[in-house]
Structures are given as structure tokens and as C-alpha cells.
Amino acid sequence: MELNEQEIIRRQKLQEIGNMGINAYPAELFEVNTSAKDIQTHYEADKIEFKNISIAGRIMSVRDMGKAAFCVIQDATGKIQLYVRRDDICKGEDKSLYDTLFKKLLDIGDIIGVKGYVFTTKTGETSIHVEELTLLSKSLKPLPIVKEKDGETFDAVTDAEFRYRQRYVDLIINPQVKDTFVKRTQLVNTIRDFYNAKGYLEVDTPVLQAIPGGAAARPFVTHHNSLDIPMYMRIANELYLKRLIVGGFDGVYEFSRNFRNEGMDRTHNPEFTVMELYVAYKDYNWMMDLTEELIEKIALTLHGTTEVQVGDKIIDFKAPFKRVTMFDSIKEFTGIDISNMEEAELREVCKKLHIDVAGNIGKGKLIDEIFGAKCEGNYIQPTFITDYPVEMSPLTKKHRTHAGLVERFELMVNGKELANAYSELNDPIDQRERFEEQAKLMERGDDEAMFIDHDFLRALEYGMPPTAGIGIGIDRLVMIMTNNPSIQDVLFFPQMRPEVNHQEKEENN
């Protein structure tokens, strides 16, 4: 491993710390009884509570004043200034704890624990007067330097490659990043509380599946050694959740980690999170009402208002949302009525609209391509696109009044799909025919066509009640609710190409 100059110096300091008889990575418990945020928020209101405090954090800056120093540490809640005086932390004649350890051997990035009391400096800054100092972890790599002055940040690290690959450093030096992930957890908990209050049951279903069902997507393939069979990382959990509805549950939901072996861009990651909910004796109209209620609640919980800033736009999640049929949408933005067209005619429409399409996809995919290219990006405010062609929706119940359509909606926000929902198909004979049509598409070379799941068909033959189901893309919802333009910004560890080490670089050259 090749070390730079600063890394070599820090390792030398680590050795010197050991020579002083100090363990740079002690095993003893350091009891923390407060936080930076708690002190900053409550000190002035109740000074008595902050006479004997114990706090730990990472050194972010040091201002040396000879026999004293001001130092800023950062914990999980924020930053707090320390006042470290030589005679306070070195009670006897031995001043090495301050003169050697603190002044010479500690670095920005090291983690320390301190005990003392809170006071206000002459400049009015709430600070901790340190009476005891303990090294808890020596940092062997230097942090990127980020400067702050008068509440403004300078030289912030914005390189996406560095930030996504070393998220742990990103979280240390860019505090707003941590806020994104705190809001993500709040969002998930809001959904969970919303469904739990309605009596729906949170469940777990298999990630490794013998048949990758529930969506039109290319799966990741692996091998089960004991069973000696191919297995697939799930592309969706839909068919398992509907099995539970067959089994007698009236409402089940799951936060599902899904995997699709497809492209990567600002709104797609091969590994992503979807929340899927299925409720018996409901339909897609009911599900639209429920979804409006849920999304409005999320906005209010995270922002205190239904109006959310997304880039240079304000998106209002106040219910009700606009509702437009898919065919009406396509006609509005292309001027073409495709409602009665067959595959050959749709291909001509794609050609006329300059939409490149593969030769092996069927009618449903062609319609989807037209909508995606010409319509989807126009829906900035929340809009339900409803009543899809049957060819696009092999798991959806046929429309009760419009032949050739199904009872399906997608929620569009900021030009992207955020949710997908159906009145679920519960006719086992119809479902078998739909699967067989998918099999024909697979034979034509469509590698995103659905497999036939014979066990799911068997489950339907026992009888599934009328059911409404929905999948909500959690990552995209978090992007919108936290005003982040890329899915990589709302995933702790997005997929990236492996790093090329120095030896590989030399060999490639």
C-alpha cells in the first residue's frame, strides 16, 4: 500500500502515542451524556444541567493559543467549540498530555472524548471548558479541508466520484448530506406509521427467487449450490404479497429491496427500494385516494407544508391530484389518437415521432415508449395517469367499462413515475393467458418479458379477493422530498465501477 506524506506522518504519530503508554483505540467505555445539538439548543435556558457534561466527537479544527487552544468537535448532531487549557487537563507536573499529545500528536479527524462544563465565551459562543480529555480513535487519513466563515462554507467537496465512493467522508465534511438520510428515515417511518394505523401488516418475502416475477425487467442471475438450480435476485415482490392476500390477510405491505440488471442514470440504480401495499376488497380508484392522502402526509411531516422545493420548481402535494388517461395524454402531447392502433401502426407512429424502438418489442412496449418520450416529462405537479392498454399490464384487471384497457394508474411527479398501481388481476384463467402472451414476447427476444409463475397461478386458483395494489419508488420519493437531483444522492452506497488501484494502472499503461 502506497502512503502519501501525511499518512506516513500520522502513522509516526500513532507510534509516538503508543510510546507514551496511551492506547489510541481504547476498549474502555466512554460515557456520553449530552450532544452538541442539545447544548446549543438548551444551554441558555437551563445552565445548571450543563455543569458536568461528557461528550465525544471528531476534531474539525484547532486554534492554538500557546498554553490554551480552541478546538471544534463534531458529533452526530452537529458541532461544538471546546476550550482546552493546559493546566486544566494536566493537574500535576506532567504536562505531556497537553504539550505532546494534544498540541503535537492529535490531528483534524481524530476522535476524542471530553468532560467539563459549558460556558459562553466573550464573543458569545457557547463552548465547553474541558477538564478531562481522552483520545478515542486516531485518524490515519487526513480529511479534505472545508472552510467555514460567518455561516458560509468554502472549498466544499463536490466531486461526485469521491462523495459516492467514500460516503463515510462525505457524511463527515458535508453536514447537509446527513440531513438527506435523516429525512429518508423519517419518510419511511411516516409510511410505516400510516399503514400500521390502518391495520395493515408489514411482512418479508424472499429476495432470492426461483422465478423473477412481478415486473417486466431483466434480473440478476445466481446459482443455489445446495439445490443446484439457478436463482434470481428479486425484481419485484408483488406475486408473493398477493399470495398472502390469497392466504387470508386483508392488507400487507413491504419495503422491498429490488434488483434489476439494467442501466444506471440519475433516476435508476440496479439496487433500489420499493414499498408495495396490497389491500383486499379495494380497487384502483380507492388506491388513488389513499395515495394522495399518504403523499400529502409525507410532505407535511418533512416540511410542514404541502409545497416542496424541487430544483427551480415548487411542487404542491395538496390532494386531490390531477387524473388523466394514458391515451388522452398521448393525444394531448402528440396530436395522435393511438387508442385503436395495432402493432404495425404504432411502429409507424414511433417512426413519425422519431422514437427509436427495438424490433422485438410488442404493442404494450411501443405505447410505453411513446408515452415516455412525449408525455411523461410534462407532468411536474402530481398527476395520476390512468387506464393503460392491456398489453402493457399483464398483472392488472381488465377495465370494467373500456375494452382493451386495464384498471391501472401511475403517479407522475417532476416528470418521472413515482408509483404504479392496479386493480389486481384475480382471474386465474385470464392471468394464465396473459403469462402465455409474455412467454411469446420472450421468444421474440424481449428479455424483460415476464416468466410464467405456475405456483402463483395455482394460488389464484384457490381464490384471491378483489384487491388493490401499489408500488411506490422510495428512492425517487426521497429525491423529490429532499430536493436531490440524482438517485445516487439518496443512497448511502450507490453502485459504482470498481476502483483501479495503482498496480492495475501501471499494468494498463
Coordinates of C-alpha atoms in Angstrom, one line a residue:
M1 CA 0.0 0.0 0.0
E2 CA 1.5 3.3 -1.1
L3 CA 1.1 6.1 1.5
N4 CA 1.3 9.8 1.0
E5 CA 3.4 12.1 3.2
Q6 CA 0.5 13.0 5.6
E7 CA -0.4 9.3 6.0
I8 CA 3.2 8.5 6.9
I9 CA 3.4 11.3 9.4
R10 CA 0.1 10.2 11.1
R11 CA 1.4 6.6 11.4
Q12 CA 4.6 8.0 13.1
K13 CA 2.4 10.0 15.5
L14 CA 0.4 6.8 16.2
Q15 CA 3.7 5.1 17.2
E16 CA 4.7 8.1 19.4
I17 CA 1.3 7.9 21.1
G18 CA 1.9 4.2 21.9
N19 CA 5.3 5.1 23.2
M20 CA 3.6 7.4 25.7
G21 CA 1.7 4.5 27.0
I22 CA -1.6 5.7 25.5
N23 CA -3.8 3.4 23.6
A24 CA -5.0 5.2 20.5
Y25 CA -8.0 2.8 20.2
P26 CA -9.1 2.1 23.8
A27 CA -11.6 -0.5 24.6
E28 CA -12.9 1.2 27.8
L29 CA -16.4 2.6 27.7
F30 CA -16.6 6.4 27.3
E31 CA -19.9 7.5 28.7
V32 CA -21.6 10.3 26.7
N33 CA -24.4 12.3 28.5
T34 CA -25.1 15.1 26.0
S35 CA -24.7 16.2 22.4
A36 CA -23.6 19.2 20.5
K37 CA -27.2 20.0 19.4
D38 CA -28.6 19.6 23.0
I39 CA -26.0 22.0 24.3
Q40 CA -26.5 24.6 21.5
T41 CA -30.3 24.4 21.9
H42 CA -30.8 24.3 25.6
Y43 CA -27.8 25.8 27.4
E44 CA -29.1 29.3 27.8
A45 CA -32.4 28.1 29.1
D46 CA -31.0 25.8 31.7
K47 CA -27.3 26.3 32.6
I48 CA -27.5 24.1 35.7
E49 CA -27.8 20.9 33.5
F50 CA -24.5 21.5 31.8
K51 CA -22.1 21.6 34.7
N52 CA -20.8 18.1 34.4
I53 CA -21.0 17.1 30.8
S54 CA -19.3 14.3 28.9
I55 CA -19.3 14.4 25.1
A56 CA -17.3 12.8 22.2
G57 CA -16.7 13.8 18.7
R58 CA -14.3 14.3 15.8
I59 CA -11.8 17.2 15.8
M60 CA -12.7 19.5 12.9
S61 CA -10.4 22.5 13.6
V62 CA -7.9 23.7 16.2
R63 CA -6.8 27.3 17.0
D64 CA -3.6 27.2 19.1
M65 CA -3.0 29.9 21.7
G66 CA 0.1 28.6 23.5
K67 CA -1.0 27.2 26.8
A68 CA -4.6 27.0 25.7
A69 CA -6.5 26.3 22.5
F70 CA -9.9 26.5 21.0
C71 CA -11.0 23.3 19.2
V72 CA -14.2 22.4 17.4
I73 CA -15.5 18.8 17.5
Q74 CA -18.4 17.3 15.5
D75 CA -20.7 14.6 16.8
A76 CA -23.7 13.0 15.2
T77 CA -25.8 16.1 15.9
G78 CA -23.5 19.0 14.9
K79 CA -20.5 21.0 16.1
I80 CA -19.5 22.5 19.4
Q81 CA -16.4 24.5 20.4
L82 CA -14.1 23.3 23.1
Y83 CA -11.7 25.4 25.3
V84 CA -8.7 23.3 26.2
R85 CA -6.3 24.8 28.8
R86 CA -3.0 23.1 29.7
D87 CA -3.4 23.4 33.4
D88 CA -6.9 22.1 33.4
I89 CA -6.3 18.8 31.7
C90 CA -2.8 18.3 33.3
K91 CA -3.3 18.6 37.1
G92 CA 0.2 17.7 38.2
E93 CA 3.8 18.4 37.0
D94 CA 3.5 16.2 33.9
K95 CA 2.2 18.4 31.1
S96 CA 2.8 15.9 28.3
L97 CA -1.0 15.2 27.8
Y98 CA -1.3 18.8 26.6
D99 CA 2.2 19.7 25.3
T100 CA 2.8 16.4 23.4
L101 CA -0.4 14.6 22.9
F102 CA -2.9 17.5 22.3
K103 CA -0.5 20.0 20.6
K104 CA 1.7 17.7 18.6
L105 CA 0.2 14.3 18.1
L106 CA -3.5 14.9 17.6
D107 CA -4.8 15.8 14.2
I108 CA -8.0 17.0 12.5
G109 CA -10.1 13.9 12.1
D110 CA -9.1 12.3 15.4
I111 CA -12.0 11.3 17.7
I112 CA -11.7 12.5 21.3
G113 CA -13.9 12.4 24.4
V114 CA -14.0 15.3 26.8
K115 CA -15.5 16.1 30.2
G116 CA -16.1 19.6 31.6
Y117 CA -18.7 22.3 31.8
V118 CA -20.4 24.6 29.3
F119 CA -19.9 28.4 29.3
T120 CA -20.2 31.3 26.9
T121 CA -17.1 33.0 25.5
K122 CA -16.6 36.8 25.4
T123 CA -17.7 36.7 21.8
G124 CA -20.9 35.0 22.8
E125 CA -20.2 31.4 21.5
T126 CA -21.5 28.5 23.6
S127 CA -18.4 26.3 24.4
I128 CA -17.2 23.5 26.6
H129 CA -14.4 24.2 29.1
V130 CA -12.5 20.9 29.1
E131 CA -11.3 19.4 32.3
E132 CA -10.6 15.9 31.0
L133 CA -9.5 14.7 27.6
T134 CA -9.3 11.2 26.2
L135 CA -8.2 10.0 22.8
L136 CA -10.7 7.5 21.4
S137 CA -9.6 6.9 17.9
K138 CA -6.6 8.1 15.8
S139 CA -7.4 9.1 12.2
L140 CA -4.7 7.8 9.8
K141 CA -6.1 9.6 6.7
P142 CA -6.4 13.4 6.5
L143 CA -9.9 14.8 5.9
P144 CA -10.4 17.2 3.0
I145 CA -10.3 20.7 4.3
V146 CA -13.6 22.6 4.3
K147 CA -13.5 26.2 5.5
E148 CA -16.4 28.0 7.2
K149 CA -16.8 31.6 7.9
D150 CA -19.8 33.6 9.1
G151 CA -22.1 30.6 8.4
E152 CA -20.8 30.2 4.8
T153 CA -18.9 27.1 3.6
F154 CA -15.9 27.4 1.3
D155 CA -14.0 24.8 -0.6
A156 CA -16.8 22.3 -0.1
V157 CA -16.1 18.8 -1.6
T158 CA -18.5 18.5 -4.6
D159 CA -16.7 15.8 -6.6
A160 CA -19.4 13.1 -7.1
E161 CA -17.0 10.3 -7.7
F162 CA -15.3 11.0 -4.4
R163 CA -18.5 11.6 -2.5
Y164 CA -20.3 8.5 -3.6
R165 CA -17.3 6.2 -3.3
Q166 CA -16.3 7.4 0.1
R167 CA -19.7 8.2 1.6
Y168 CA -18.2 8.0 5.1
V169 CA -16.0 11.1 4.4
D170 CA -18.9 12.8 2.6
L171 CA -21.0 12.5 5.7
I172 CA -18.3 14.0 7.9
I173 CA -17.5 17.0 5.7
N174 CA -20.9 17.8 4.2
P175 CA -23.4 18.0 7.1
Q176 CA -26.4 18.5 4.7
V177 CA -25.8 15.0 3.3
K178 CA -26.6 13.5 6.7
D179 CA -29.9 15.6 6.8
T180 CA -30.9 13.9 3.5
F181 CA -30.6 10.4 5.1
V182 CA -32.3 11.5 8.3
K183 CA -35.3 12.7 6.2
R184 CA -35.2 9.4 4.3
T185 CA -35.7 7.5 7.6
Q186 CA -38.5 10.0 8.6
L187 CA -40.2 9.4 5.3
V188 CA -40.1 5.6 5.6
N189 CA -41.3 5.8 9.2
T190 CA -44.2 8.1 8.1
I191 CA -45.3 5.5 5.6
R192 CA -45.0 2.7 8.1
D193 CA -47.0 4.6 10.8
F194 CA -49.6 5.5 8.2
Y195 CA -50.2 1.9 7.2
N196 CA -49.9 0.4 10.7
A197 CA -52.6 2.8 11.9
K198 CA -54.9 1.4 9.2
G199 CA -54.2 -2.2 10.4
Y200 CA -52.0 -3.3 7.5
L201 CA -49.3 -5.9 8.3
E202 CA -45.6 -5.3 7.4
V203 CA -44.1 -8.6 6.1
D204 CA -40.9 -10.0 4.5
T205 CA -40.8 -12.0 1.3
P206 CA -37.9 -13.8 -0.5
V207 CA -35.1 -11.9 -2.1
L208 CA -33.8 -15.0 -3.8
Q209 CA -36.5 -16.3 -6.1
A210 CA -36.8 -19.3 -8.4
I211 CA -38.8 -17.2 -10.9
P212 CA -38.3 -13.4 -11.2
G213 CA -41.9 -12.3 -11.3
G214 CA -44.0 -9.2 -10.7
A215 CA -42.4 -6.8 -13.2
A216 CA -41.0 -6.5 -16.7
A217 CA -37.3 -6.3 -16.0
R218 CA -34.0 -8.1 -16.6
P219 CA -33.0 -10.0 -13.5
F220 CA -29.6 -10.7 -11.9
V221 CA -28.9 -14.4 -12.0
T222 CA -27.1 -16.5 -9.4
H223 CA -26.8 -20.2 -8.5
H224 CA -28.0 -22.1 -5.5
N225 CA -25.3 -24.7 -4.8
S226 CA -27.3 -26.9 -2.4
L227 CA -30.3 -27.1 -4.7
D228 CA -28.2 -27.0 -7.8
I229 CA -30.6 -24.6 -9.6
P230 CA -30.4 -21.1 -11.0
M231 CA -31.9 -18.4 -8.7
Y232 CA -32.8 -14.8 -9.4
M233 CA -32.5 -11.6 -7.2
R234 CA -36.0 -10.3 -7.0
I235 CA -37.1 -7.7 -9.5
A236 CA -40.4 -7.2 -7.5
N237 CA -42.2 -8.8 -4.5
E238 CA -45.7 -8.4 -6.0
L239 CA -46.6 -12.1 -6.6
Y240 CA -45.5 -13.1 -3.1
L241 CA -47.6 -10.4 -1.4
K242 CA -50.6 -11.4 -3.5
R243 CA -50.1 -15.0 -2.3
L244 CA -50.5 -13.6 1.3
I245 CA -53.8 -12.0 0.2
V246 CA -54.9 -15.4 -1.0
G247 CA -53.9 -16.8 2.4
G248 CA -56.3 -14.5 4.2
F249 CA -54.5 -11.3 5.1
D250 CA -56.6 -8.2 4.3
G251 CA -53.7 -5.8 4.0
V252 CA -49.9 -6.4 3.7
Y253 CA -47.0 -4.2 2.8
E254 CA -43.2 -4.5 2.5
F255 CA -40.3 -2.2 2.0
S256 CA -38.7 -4.3 -0.7
R257 CA -35.0 -4.2 -1.8
N258 CA -35.2 -5.0 -5.6
F259 CA -32.5 -5.7 -8.1
R260 CA -32.8 -5.1 -11.9
N261 CA -29.8 -5.8 -14.2
E262 CA -30.4 -2.7 -16.3
G263 CA -28.9 0.8 -17.0
M264 CA -27.8 3.3 -14.5
D265 CA -28.6 7.1 -14.6
R266 CA -29.7 9.9 -12.4
T267 CA -33.0 8.2 -11.7
H268 CA -32.1 4.5 -11.9
N269 CA -29.8 2.3 -9.7
P270 CA -29.6 -1.5 -10.2
E271 CA -30.4 -1.9 -6.4
F272 CA -33.4 0.2 -5.2
T273 CA -36.2 0.3 -2.7
V274 CA -39.9 0.0 -3.4
M275 CA -42.8 0.0 -0.9
E276 CA -45.5 -2.4 -2.1
L277 CA -49.0 -2.5 -0.5
Y278 CA -51.9 -4.8 -1.2
V279 CA -55.4 -4.4 0.3
A280 CA -58.3 -6.8 -0.2
Y281 CA -61.7 -5.7 -1.4
K282 CA -60.4 -2.4 -2.8
D283 CA -59.8 -1.1 -6.4
Y284 CA -57.5 1.3 -8.1
N285 CA -59.9 4.3 -7.6
W286 CA -59.7 3.7 -3.8
M287 CA -55.9 3.4 -4.1
M288 CA -55.6 6.8 -5.8
D289 CA -57.4 8.4 -2.8
L290 CA -55.2 6.6 -0.3
T291 CA -52.0 7.5 -2.2
E292 CA -53.0 11.2 -2.3
E293 CA -53.6 11.1 1.5
L294 CA -50.2 9.4 2.1
I295 CA -48.1 11.6 -0.1
E296 CA -49.7 14.8 1.3
K297 CA -48.9 13.5 4.8
I298 CA -45.3 12.8 4.0
A299 CA -44.8 16.4 2.7
L300 CA -46.4 17.8 5.8
T301 CA -44.3 15.6 8.1
L302 CA -41.0 16.5 6.4
H303 CA -41.6 20.2 5.5
G304 CA -44.6 21.4 7.5
T305 CA -46.3 22.3 4.2
T306 CA -47.6 20.6 1.1
E307 CA -45.4 22.8 -1.1
V308 CA -41.9 21.4 -1.7
Q309 CA -39.0 22.9 -3.5
V310 CA -37.6 20.7 -6.2
G311 CA -34.9 22.3 -8.2
D312 CA -36.3 25.6 -9.5
K313 CA -39.9 24.4 -9.1
I314 CA -42.4 24.4 -6.3
I315 CA -44.4 21.1 -6.3
D316 CA -47.7 21.1 -4.4
F317 CA -48.8 17.8 -2.9
K318 CA -52.1 19.0 -1.7
A319 CA -54.8 16.5 -2.5
P320 CA -56.6 15.9 -4.8
F321 CA -54.1 15.2 -7.7
K322 CA -55.0 15.7 -11.4
R323 CA -56.1 12.5 -13.3
V324 CA -55.6 11.9 -17.0
T325 CA -56.0 8.7 -19.1
M326 CA -52.9 7.5 -20.9
F327 CA -54.5 7.7 -24.4
D328 CA -55.7 11.3 -23.6
S329 CA -52.2 12.2 -22.5
I330 CA -50.6 10.9 -25.7
K331 CA -53.2 12.6 -27.9
E332 CA -52.6 15.9 -26.0
F333 CA -48.9 15.9 -26.5
T334 CA -48.6 14.3 -29.9
G335 CA -51.9 15.1 -31.6
I336 CA -52.3 11.4 -32.4
D337 CA -55.1 9.1 -31.2
I338 CA -53.5 5.7 -30.8
S339 CA -56.4 4.1 -28.9
N340 CA -57.4 1.7 -31.7
M341 CA -54.0 1.1 -33.3
E342 CA -52.2 -2.3 -33.7
E343 CA -48.5 -3.0 -33.6
A344 CA -47.7 -2.1 -37.2
E345 CA -49.5 1.3 -36.9
L346 CA -47.7 2.0 -33.6
R347 CA -44.4 1.4 -35.2
E348 CA -45.2 3.9 -37.9
V349 CA -46.2 6.4 -35.1
C350 CA -42.8 5.9 -33.4
K351 CA -41.1 6.5 -36.7
K352 CA -43.1 9.6 -37.3
L353 CA -42.3 10.9 -33.8
H354 CA -38.6 10.0 -34.2
I355 CA -38.7 7.5 -31.4
D356 CA -36.2 4.6 -31.8
V357 CA -37.7 1.3 -30.8
A358 CA -36.3 -2.3 -30.9
G359 CA -37.8 -4.7 -33.4
N360 CA -38.6 -7.4 -30.9
I361 CA -41.0 -5.5 -28.6
G362 CA -44.7 -5.7 -28.7
K363 CA -47.7 -3.4 -28.7
G364 CA -47.5 -2.6 -25.0
K365 CA -43.9 -1.6 -25.0
L366 CA -44.4 0.6 -28.1
I367 CA -47.1 2.5 -26.3
D368 CA -44.9 2.8 -23.3
E369 CA -42.1 4.2 -25.4
I370 CA -44.4 6.8 -27.0
F371 CA -45.7 7.9 -23.6
G372 CA -42.2 8.0 -22.1
A373 CA -40.7 10.1 -24.9
K374 CA -43.5 12.6 -25.5
C375 CA -45.7 12.8 -22.4
E376 CA -44.0 11.8 -19.1
G377 CA -41.7 14.7 -18.7
N378 CA -44.6 17.2 -18.9
Y379 CA -46.1 16.2 -15.6
I380 CA -44.4 18.3 -13.0
Q381 CA -47.2 18.6 -10.5
P382 CA -48.6 15.3 -9.1
T383 CA -50.7 13.6 -11.8
F384 CA -52.3 10.2 -12.0
I385 CA -52.0 8.7 -15.5
T386 CA -54.8 6.1 -15.7
D387 CA -56.4 3.3 -17.8
Y388 CA -53.5 1.6 -19.6
P389 CA -53.6 -0.7 -22.6
V390 CA -54.0 -4.4 -21.5
E391 CA -50.8 -5.3 -23.4
M392 CA -48.8 -3.1 -21.0
S393 CA -50.1 -4.6 -17.8
P394 CA -50.1 -8.4 -17.6
L395 CA -51.0 -8.5 -13.9
T396 CA -53.8 -6.0 -14.0
K397 CA -57.6 -6.5 -14.0
K398 CA -59.4 -5.6 -17.3
H399 CA -61.2 -2.3 -17.2
R400 CA -64.8 -2.6 -16.1
T401 CA -66.2 -0.3 -18.9
H402 CA -63.5 0.1 -21.6
A403 CA -62.5 -2.9 -23.7
G404 CA -58.8 -3.3 -24.3
L405 CA -57.8 -1.3 -21.2
V406 CA -56.9 -2.2 -17.6
E407 CA -57.5 -0.5 -14.3
R408 CA -54.1 0.8 -13.6
F409 CA -52.5 4.2 -12.7
E410 CA -49.1 5.6 -12.4
L411 CA -48.3 8.7 -10.3
M412 CA -46.1 11.2 -12.2
V413 CA -44.2 13.9 -10.3
N414 CA -41.5 16.1 -11.7
G415 CA -41.6 14.3 -15.0
K416 CA -41.0 10.8 -13.6
E417 CA -43.0 7.9 -12.4
L418 CA -43.3 7.7 -8.7
A419 CA -45.8 5.0 -8.1
N420 CA -47.5 2.2 -10.1
A421 CA -50.9 0.7 -9.0
Y422 CA -53.6 -1.7 -10.2
S423 CA -56.9 -3.3 -9.5
E424 CA -55.1 -6.6 -9.3
L425 CA -56.0 -9.4 -11.7
N426 CA -57.5 -12.2 -9.7
D427 CA -59.0 -14.3 -12.6
P428 CA -56.6 -17.3 -12.8
I429 CA -57.6 -18.2 -16.4
D430 CA -57.1 -14.7 -17.6
Q431 CA -53.8 -14.5 -15.7
R432 CA -52.5 -17.7 -17.4
E433 CA -53.3 -16.3 -20.8
R434 CA -51.5 -13.0 -20.0
F435 CA -48.4 -15.0 -18.9
E436 CA -48.5 -17.0 -22.1
E437 CA -48.6 -13.8 -24.1
Q438 CA -45.5 -12.7 -22.2
A439 CA -43.8 -16.0 -23.0
K440 CA -44.3 -15.3 -26.7
L441 CA -42.7 -11.9 -26.3
M442 CA -39.7 -13.7 -24.6
E443 CA -39.4 -16.0 -27.5
R444 CA -39.2 -12.9 -29.8
G445 CA -36.2 -11.8 -27.8
D446 CA -37.8 -9.4 -25.2
D447 CA -35.5 -10.1 -22.2
E448 CA -37.8 -8.0 -20.0
A449 CA -40.9 -10.1 -20.6
M450 CA -42.4 -12.0 -17.6
F451 CA -41.8 -15.6 -16.8
I452 CA -44.8 -17.9 -16.2
D453 CA -45.1 -18.5 -12.4
H454 CA -47.1 -21.7 -12.2
D455 CA -47.2 -21.6 -8.4
F456 CA -48.7 -18.1 -8.4
L457 CA -51.3 -19.4 -10.9
R458 CA -52.1 -22.2 -8.5
A459 CA -52.5 -19.7 -5.7
L460 CA -55.0 -17.7 -7.7
E461 CA -57.0 -20.9 -8.4
Y462 CA -57.7 -21.1 -4.7
G463 CA -59.3 -17.7 -5.0
M464 CA -57.9 -14.2 -4.4
P465 CA -60.4 -11.5 -3.3
P466 CA -60.7 -8.3 -5.4
T467 CA -57.5 -6.4 -4.4
A468 CA -55.8 -3.1 -5.0
G469 CA -52.0 -2.9 -5.0
I470 CA -49.4 -0.2 -5.4
G471 CA -45.6 0.1 -5.6
I472 CA -44.0 3.4 -4.6
G473 CA -40.4 4.1 -5.5
I474 CA -38.8 5.1 -2.2
D475 CA -35.6 6.4 -3.7
R476 CA -37.4 8.7 -6.2
L477 CA -39.8 9.9 -3.5
V478 CA -36.8 10.8 -1.2
M479 CA -35.1 12.6 -4.2
I480 CA -38.2 14.8 -4.5
M481 CA -38.8 15.4 -0.8
T482 CA -35.1 16.3 -0.2
N483 CA -34.5 18.3 -3.4
N484 CA -31.8 16.0 -4.7
P485 CA -31.4 15.7 -8.5
S486 CA -29.7 12.2 -8.6
I487 CA -30.7 8.9 -7.1
Q488 CA -27.0 8.5 -6.0
D489 CA -27.5 11.4 -3.6
V490 CA -30.2 9.5 -1.6
L491 CA -28.4 6.1 -1.5
F492 CA -25.7 5.7 1.1
F493 CA -23.7 3.4 -1.2
P494 CA -24.7 3.6 -4.8
Q495 CA -23.3 1.1 -7.3
M496 CA -20.1 2.2 -8.9
R497 CA -17.4 0.8 -11.1
P498 CA -14.6 -0.9 -9.1
E499 CA -11.6 1.4 -8.3
V500 CA -8.5 0.8 -10.3
N501 CA -5.5 0.5 -7.9
H502 CA -2.1 1.8 -8.6
Q503 CA -0.7 -1.6 -9.7
E504 CA -3.5 -2.1 -12.2
K505 CA -3.0 1.4 -13.6
E506 CA 0.7 0.6 -14.2
E507 CA -0.2 -2.7 -15.8
N508 CA -2.7 -1.0 -18.1
N509 CA -0.2 1.6 -19.1

